[in-house]
XYZ file of C-alpha atoms in Angstrom:
518
model
C 128.009 83.989 81.257
C 129.677 80.782 82.659
C 131.984 83.046 84.749
C 129.853 85.872 85.769
C 126.221 85.566 86.359
C 124.074 88.533 85.557
C 122.750 88.382 89.097
C 126.149 88.665 90.668
C 126.020 85.160 92.034
C 128.817 82.929 90.996
C 127.350 80.206 88.599
C 129.072 77.426 86.995
C 128.200 75.517 83.989
C 130.237 72.457 82.854
C 132.187 72.328 79.766
C 129.588 70.878 77.404
C 127.130 73.534 78.206
C 128.925 76.386 76.787
C 126.820 78.417 74.500
C 128.379 78.941 70.917
C 129.172 82.559 71.834
C 131.405 81.274 74.514
C 133.004 78.433 72.470
C 133.953 81.420 69.966
C 136.175 82.856 72.880
C 137.909 79.711 73.608
C 141.206 78.666 71.997
C 140.476 76.060 69.032
C 137.356 77.851 67.323
C 139.117 80.045 64.710
C 140.743 78.793 61.678
C 144.318 79.939 60.822
C 147.389 78.768 59.086
C 151.316 79.249 59.477
C 153.568 80.144 56.753
C 155.817 78.173 56.577
C 154.114 75.548 58.561
C 155.304 75.211 62.051
C 158.111 72.734 62.580
C 156.918 69.710 64.782
C 153.646 71.068 65.440
C 150.412 69.616 64.158
C 148.473 71.790 61.383
C 145.090 71.077 63.030
C 143.566 74.578 64.221
C 140.498 73.259 65.950
C 142.546 72.032 69.473
C 141.116 72.977 72.617
C 142.529 71.965 76.101
C 145.340 69.390 75.749
C 147.102 67.305 78.192
C 150.239 69.169 79.333
C 152.123 65.927 79.296
C 151.160 64.915 75.728
C 153.904 62.467 74.600
C 155.679 62.373 77.887
C 153.306 60.076 80.066
C 155.917 57.442 80.439
C 158.823 59.680 81.878
C 157.009 61.013 84.861
C 156.793 58.482 87.428
C 155.320 59.542 90.957
C 152.068 61.131 89.843
C 149.485 59.438 87.457
C 150.297 61.634 84.516
C 146.854 62.448 82.973
C 145.887 64.447 86.035
C 148.933 66.768 86.556
C 148.824 69.373 83.785
C 146.418 71.087 81.166
C 147.160 73.509 78.696
C 146.341 75.213 75.335
C 148.441 74.822 72.297
C 150.372 78.061 72.268
C 149.612 78.845 68.621
C 145.959 78.169 69.127
C 146.047 80.373 72.279
C 147.662 83.289 70.435
C 145.132 83.143 67.572
C 142.176 83.263 70.019
C 144.009 86.103 71.780
C 144.281 88.155 68.600
C 140.732 87.296 67.525
C 139.560 88.648 70.781
C 141.336 91.765 70.130
C 139.871 91.925 66.576
C 137.847 95.075 67.311
C 140.741 96.803 69.078
C 142.835 96.202 65.993
C 140.362 97.595 63.509
C 139.889 100.590 65.775
C 143.593 101.077 65.764
C 143.939 100.915 62.071
C 140.969 103.631 61.773
C 142.567 105.950 64.431
C 145.817 105.870 62.595
C 143.945 106.794 59.425
C 145.033 103.656 57.758
C 142.990 101.871 54.991
C 142.270 98.459 56.389
C 142.064 96.850 52.999
C 145.661 97.870 52.260
C 147.035 96.468 55.608
C 147.100 93.020 55.142
C 150.713 92.137 56.170
C 153.565 93.525 58.062
C 151.801 93.047 61.653
C 153.955 92.486 64.733
C 152.733 91.230 67.972
C 154.818 91.510 71.053
C 154.088 89.035 73.911
C 155.159 89.085 77.448
C 155.557 85.596 79.042
C 155.223 85.018 82.671
C 155.601 81.937 84.719
C 155.276 81.566 88.506
C 155.160 78.766 91.166
C 152.533 79.018 93.591
C 152.984 77.677 97.123
C 150.483 75.792 98.692
C 147.303 75.147 96.886
C 145.940 72.892 99.087
C 144.382 69.547 98.252
C 140.622 69.374 97.827
C 138.721 66.359 98.810
C 138.128 65.071 95.431
C 138.312 61.505 94.082
C 141.311 60.388 92.330
C 145.112 60.198 93.080
C 147.149 62.358 95.007
C 148.745 65.396 93.358
C 151.732 67.462 94.686
C 150.366 70.532 96.718
C 152.096 73.122 94.656
C 151.051 74.494 91.428
C 152.836 76.520 88.603
C 151.161 78.634 86.020
C 152.572 79.843 82.544
C 150.808 82.795 80.945
C 151.171 85.191 78.388
C 150.100 88.853 77.772
C 149.666 90.650 74.391
C 151.410 93.859 75.003
C 151.354 95.515 71.646
C 150.454 95.196 67.982
C 152.056 97.327 65.376
C 152.145 97.485 61.730
C 155.036 98.275 59.113
C 153.927 99.700 55.837
C 155.660 98.844 52.623
C 158.737 101.144 52.097
C 158.517 102.487 55.811
C 161.188 102.065 58.319
C 159.395 101.873 61.711
C 156.161 100.417 62.926
C 153.073 102.258 63.693
C 151.439 101.077 66.897
C 147.691 100.031 66.631
C 147.138 98.495 69.862
C 149.001 98.928 73.103
C 147.939 96.996 76.425
C 146.750 99.802 78.594
C 147.127 97.758 81.946
C 149.804 95.160 81.231
C 150.109 94.105 84.931
C 146.275 93.512 85.409
C 144.991 89.895 85.675
C 142.319 90.850 83.028
C 144.942 90.914 80.403
C 147.100 88.036 81.544
C 146.199 84.985 79.632
C 146.513 81.483 81.132
C 148.354 79.020 78.825
C 149.308 76.100 81.073
C 148.489 74.923 84.386
C 150.333 72.361 86.156
C 150.470 70.617 89.625
C 154.198 70.744 90.002
C 156.596 72.130 92.452
C 158.665 74.825 90.612
C 161.857 73.281 92.093
C 161.161 70.029 90.521
C 163.141 71.015 87.368
C 162.562 67.609 85.688
C 158.825 67.890 85.600
C 158.822 71.313 84.972
C 160.903 71.205 81.903
C 158.835 68.073 80.761
C 155.721 70.001 80.719
C 157.122 73.236 79.396
C 159.271 71.529 76.846
C 156.404 71.483 74.085
C 155.578 74.931 74.848
C 159.148 76.076 74.504
C 159.292 74.097 71.060
C 156.025 75.708 69.866
C 157.363 79.174 70.687
C 160.731 78.434 68.859
C 158.788 77.215 65.868
C 156.473 80.458 65.980
C 159.253 82.639 65.804
C 160.399 81.548 62.323
C 157.042 81.625 60.735
C 154.069 84.069 60.036
C 150.580 83.663 61.163
C 147.725 84.155 58.696
C 144.262 84.689 60.254
C 141.147 86.557 59.117
C 140.727 89.858 60.962
C 138.052 92.159 60.113
C 137.104 90.008 56.946
C 140.505 89.963 55.449
C 143.430 87.565 55.816
C 146.249 89.030 57.479
C 149.827 88.029 58.435
C 151.357 88.395 61.936
C 154.701 87.759 63.267
C 155.422 87.271 66.966
C 158.094 88.428 69.355
C 158.240 86.655 72.761
C 159.718 88.314 75.650
C 160.036 86.154 78.824
C 160.151 88.897 81.644
C 157.398 87.836 84.036
C 159.723 85.609 85.995
C 160.925 86.062 89.431
C 164.745 85.525 90.123
C 164.269 81.937 91.333
C 162.496 80.912 88.084
C 164.989 82.792 85.721
C 167.830 81.189 87.275
C 166.116 77.968 86.978
C 165.150 78.487 83.132
C 168.709 80.171 82.431
C 170.842 77.280 84.172
C 172.297 79.609 86.682
C 173.129 78.611 90.304
C 170.493 79.283 92.840
C 170.003 82.753 94.373
C 172.390 82.261 97.171
C 175.294 81.969 94.735
C 178.250 84.184 94.850
C 177.326 85.107 91.296
C 174.598 87.382 92.634
C 173.154 88.655 89.333
C 171.122 87.189 86.568
C 172.053 90.308 84.438
C 175.847 90.598 84.975
C 178.846 88.500 85.842
C 179.448 90.388 89.004
C 180.130 88.296 92.263
C 178.687 89.357 95.607
C 182.064 90.715 96.887
C 182.461 92.913 93.708
C 178.853 94.188 93.764
C 179.203 95.338 97.354
C 182.284 97.462 96.669
C 181.133 98.801 93.395
C 177.455 99.154 93.671
C 176.571 101.291 90.840
C 178.801 100.624 87.772
C 177.775 97.520 85.987
C 176.321 96.722 82.637
C 174.180 93.963 81.402
C 176.225 91.066 79.882
C 174.407 87.918 80.230
C 172.315 86.535 77.484
C 170.531 83.158 76.817
C 173.163 82.522 73.945
C 176.064 83.223 76.282
C 174.610 81.006 78.931
C 174.305 78.103 76.440
C 177.959 78.557 75.442
C 178.982 78.739 79.129
C 177.010 75.486 79.795
C 179.025 73.791 77.035
C 182.326 74.860 78.528
C 181.036 73.727 81.920
C 180.087 70.325 80.348
C 183.299 69.805 78.383
C 185.797 71.521 80.531
C 187.906 72.179 77.317
C 190.911 73.620 79.259
C 190.883 70.787 81.961
C 190.665 73.375 84.910
C 189.970 72.661 88.420
C 186.205 72.855 89.678
C 186.840 76.325 90.965
C 188.651 77.714 87.838
C 185.916 76.275 85.741
C 183.035 77.804 87.668
C 184.714 81.115 87.519
C 185.011 80.786 83.734
C 181.419 80.064 83.417
C 180.252 82.605 85.996
C 177.961 80.201 87.942
C 176.160 78.537 84.830
C 175.974 74.923 85.825
C 173.030 73.558 84.157
C 171.510 73.582 80.597
C 169.521 76.894 80.047
C 166.020 75.711 79.119
C 164.022 78.847 78.025
C 165.178 82.092 76.898
C 164.399 84.770 79.204
C 164.771 88.581 78.864
C 167.453 89.788 81.190
C 165.440 92.365 83.100
C 164.342 93.146 86.818
C 161.218 91.957 88.264
C 159.694 95.064 89.599
C 157.267 93.487 92.018
C 159.930 91.161 93.701
C 162.339 93.983 93.494
C 159.891 96.065 95.884
C 159.652 93.064 98.191
C 163.275 92.393 98.249
C 164.237 96.046 99.004
C 161.532 96.430 101.741
C 162.848 93.231 103.540
C 166.323 94.799 103.356
C 165.082 97.947 104.909
C 163.150 96.174 107.422
C 166.426 94.672 108.518
C 168.229 97.962 108.382
C 165.639 99.356 110.736
C 166.049 96.373 113.268
C 169.893 97.043 113.232
C 169.497 100.819 113.723
C 167.129 100.490 116.717
C 169.725 98.367 118.169
C 172.532 100.353 117.167
C 174.464 97.552 115.644
C 177.109 99.937 114.182
C 178.560 100.371 117.695
C 178.392 96.483 118.657
C 180.351 93.693 117.446
C 178.090 90.847 117.264
C 174.505 90.891 119.056
C 172.991 87.872 120.562
C 169.825 86.525 118.764
C 167.799 87.361 121.909
C 168.902 91.000 121.375
C 167.923 90.699 117.701
C 164.632 89.352 118.691
C 163.923 92.346 121.085
C 164.692 94.844 118.495
C 162.432 93.178 115.899
C 159.516 93.149 118.416
C 160.137 96.728 119.203
C 159.975 97.594 115.562
C 156.713 95.521 114.979
C 155.132 97.338 117.913
C 156.111 100.680 116.476
C 154.982 99.867 112.994
C 151.541 98.554 114.245
C 151.034 101.561 116.592
C 152.007 104.331 114.236
C 151.434 102.727 110.687
C 148.613 100.149 111.468
C 151.092 97.508 110.040
C 150.467 94.102 111.372
C 153.754 91.843 111.351
C 153.752 89.541 108.321
C 155.524 86.053 108.237
C 156.691 86.648 104.507
C 157.248 90.178 103.274
C 154.177 90.810 100.599
C 154.000 93.497 98.023
C 151.228 95.513 100.151
C 153.324 95.567 103.327
C 156.337 96.439 101.228
C 154.655 99.340 99.712
C 153.421 100.508 103.186
C 156.678 100.096 104.685
C 158.533 101.914 102.130
C 157.012 105.401 103.024
C 158.447 108.614 104.668
C 155.913 108.074 107.629
C 157.371 104.547 108.239
C 160.749 105.957 108.282
C 159.649 108.802 110.857
C 158.094 106.169 113.045
C 161.340 104.057 113.131
C 163.425 107.248 113.889
C 161.466 107.882 117.015
C 163.204 104.706 118.277
C 167.028 105.758 116.829
C 168.696 107.419 119.616
C 171.422 109.202 117.490
C 170.592 112.427 115.353
C 172.826 111.758 112.605
C 171.784 108.145 112.069
C 168.065 109.434 111.986
C 169.089 112.142 109.179
C 170.916 109.301 107.182
C 167.968 106.952 107.456
C 165.555 109.708 106.135
C 167.947 110.574 103.467
C 168.078 106.825 102.407
C 164.135 106.490 102.276
C 164.040 109.899 100.322
C 166.535 108.737 97.788
C 164.697 105.335 97.422
C 161.386 106.981 96.961
C 162.930 109.175 94.169
C 164.309 106.021 92.399
C 161.331 103.694 93.008
C 158.775 105.206 90.312
C 161.463 104.686 87.664
C 161.014 101.016 87.850
C 157.459 100.800 88.903
C 155.832 103.106 86.318
C 154.528 101.572 82.994
C 156.245 104.292 81.124
C 158.885 106.245 83.128
C 159.703 108.588 80.305
C 156.021 109.875 80.386
C 155.286 109.462 84.087
C 158.375 110.646 85.886
C 161.005 112.134 83.390
C 162.898 114.003 86.274
C 163.451 110.910 88.403
C 164.487 109.133 85.285
C 167.108 111.747 84.596
C 168.205 111.733 88.183
C 168.468 107.879 88.645
C 172.156 107.346 88.149
C 172.948 110.283 90.477
C 170.320 109.082 93.134
C 171.624 105.506 93.000
C 175.174 106.818 93.373
C 174.258 108.898 96.492
C 172.157 105.747 97.752
C 175.256 103.558 97.314
C 177.561 106.098 99.079
C 175.285 106.056 102.166
C 175.122 102.336 102.192
C 179.074 102.058 101.956
C 179.568 104.742 104.838
C 176.778 104.656 107.195
C 175.844 100.899 106.897
C 179.305 99.641 106.301
C 178.699 96.755 108.836
C 176.029 95.384 106.660
C 177.593 95.953 103.106
C 181.048 94.892 103.629
C 181.459 92.117 100.983
C 177.739 91.342 100.886
C 174.648 92.788 99.398
C 171.313 91.390 98.337
C 170.415 90.599 94.652
C 167.704 93.025 94.171
C 169.435 95.826 95.880
C 172.347 95.369 93.514
C 170.228 95.150 90.503
C 168.262 98.328 91.710
C 171.336 100.150 91.992
C 173.295 99.035 88.986
C 170.895 97.879 86.240
C 167.691 100.106 86.200
C 168.924 102.996 83.822
C 170.213 100.450 81.200
C 166.836 98.247 81.217
C 164.852 101.545 81.003
C 166.763 102.600 78.045
C 166.513 99.330 76.159
C 162.984 98.465 76.980
C 161.464 101.796 77.723
C 160.114 100.355 80.959
C 160.656 97.810 83.686
C 157.194 98.032 85.430
C 155.204 97.235 82.215
C 157.219 93.840 82.030
C 156.790 92.699 85.537
C 154.994 89.680 86.733
C 152.198 91.253 88.617
C 149.507 90.317 86.280
C 150.482 86.785 86.532
C 150.805 87.054 90.374
C 147.194 88.458 90.651
C 146.170 85.571 88.154
C 147.433 83.150 91.038
C 144.619 84.411 93.276
C 142.223 83.547 90.561
C 143.513 80.067 90.005
C 142.720 79.424 93.530
C 139.292 80.865 93.396
C 138.419 79.192 90.314
C 139.544 76.034 91.582
C 137.344 76.349 94.740
C 134.233 77.577 93.139
C 134.072 76.825 89.433
C 135.641 73.474 88.877
C 134.252 69.935 88.933
C 135.602 68.014 91.958
C 137.421 65.470 89.889
C 141.228 65.359 89.399
C 140.670 64.713 85.635
C 138.572 67.776 84.918
C 139.499 70.245 87.538
C 142.494 71.752 85.694
C 140.556 72.015 82.421
C 137.652 73.853 84.012
C 140.077 76.361 85.665
C 141.987 76.949 82.646
C 138.796 77.326 80.528
C 137.200 79.780 83.137
C 140.467 81.691 83.596
C 140.570 82.076 79.821
C 137.117 83.583 79.608
C 137.930 85.772 82.542
C 140.684 87.262 80.488
C 138.742 87.867 77.322
C 138.408 91.635 76.251
C 135.168 90.926 74.565
C 133.453 89.670 77.808
C 134.811 92.583 79.794
C-alpha cells in the first residue's frame, strides 16, 4: 500500500508508518541462520537498511559519507527474496509431485547480479551537503530454484523466473551516489557486498519455508553488467583498448581479420593471475612486452563477473555501427579516400531526414534501445537503399541486414533452443556469411579495426548459448528499467532529506519488486 494506492493516486507514507504486512516484506523480518556461520558477517538477522559505507567512513573524503549510499545486507536481502517466493516454491514442489516434508535440503538458488551506473540523476533542492550527480545501482534477480534429491544426479527445477528482464523481478540491493568511473569509491562501497557474497558461497542458508526448516545454497552469476562495468570490475583496460574483448585475448587487428573463430578464454581467476604478473613483472620485460603477456589486465580484478555478452548493449552497439555504415554508403565512401567533415555531416542529415520521413524516427543524441530496435529492421534498410546509387551495394546492405535479423533472436531470446531453434543452428554459418560481407564489401571500415560488440556478436554467441542456454535471460535489462524507477521514486516517494532519501527509495523499490504484492 505504500507504493501503489488503491485509488491509483501515488501516495507515500514514511518508513515508520509501514503496516506489519509491509514490514514482513522488507529484509530484516524473517529469522534465518547460516551453516557454517558466514565469515566476517554478523549473525544478527533483523537488519534492515544499512549505511553502504559502514566501516569505511574515514576513507571517503569529498562527500559527507553518511549520505552517499544505502543498502541491505546481502544475505538478509536474499532471505527476504526467498520468503517472498515461498508460495512459488511450495507450488513448484507440489507440481513436481514431491512430498514437501521430505524436501528439506538440497535446494540450489541461482542469482543474477546486475550493476549499472546512471548518468545524470539531477540534484534535488533538498537540505544537506552536495552529492555527486551520478548514481550506481547494484541489484539481483532470483533466476531459478532447483532441488536435488538424495541419490539423484541432476536437480529438478521448482521455480524459474518467467520474466528475468522485468524491473518487477530485479531487486535493489545497494544504491549509491557515485560516479561509476570513480573506481575507489565504487569498490569501497561494493567491497562489503563482495565479501558477503564470497562468504555465502561457502555456506548453506537455513530458513523456514512452508513451515519446515530447509537448506539452500547459492550460485551467483554477475552477468548484468555492461562492457564498461565488466572491464572495471575485472581489471581490464578501458573499452578503447587494443584488447577488444572481455571474453577472449584477441586484439582489435586480429579480430578484424579473423572475425568468427574465437573461443572464450578469459576468467576471473586468470585475470587475478595476470594482475600478479603485471604487478611483479617476474620476467623483467619492457612495458610493451609485459602488457602483451597479460593481455591488457592492468588493475586488480575486484569482483567476479561471468564472461558473457550483454544483449541490450549488443543491440545498441551494433545499431550504432549500422547507422555509420548507412552514412558511409549514402556517401559512397568506398570510392573516396577520406571525406571531409562537412561531407560526413551532410550524409548524416540526409540519413536522418530519410529515417524521419519513412520510419518516423527522430534523430537521437545517444543511441538507445528503442531507436536501435527500430533501426535494425528490413524497412529501415529499404528506406536507406533509396539513397544508395549502386544496385550491388543495395543488395549487399539488404543481405547484411537479413543476416543480422537471422542472428539477433539467438542472443535476444530468453531460451533460444525453444524460441528459435533454426536460427540457433544456423548461427555460425550466418555469422560467417556476415563476416565475409564485411571484409569484402566494407573493407574500408573493417581493415584492422572492428567494434567490441560486433566482434562478440560474430565470434562468441554460439559458445555462450551452449554454456548458459541463453544470453537474453542474463542481460542487464531488468536493472536498466529499474533505473527509471529509481528516478521516479526519488522524485515522488522519498523524503527531501539527503539522509533519508536513499533509504526511502531503496525501501520503495524493494516493495515494488515483491512477488507477493504483485
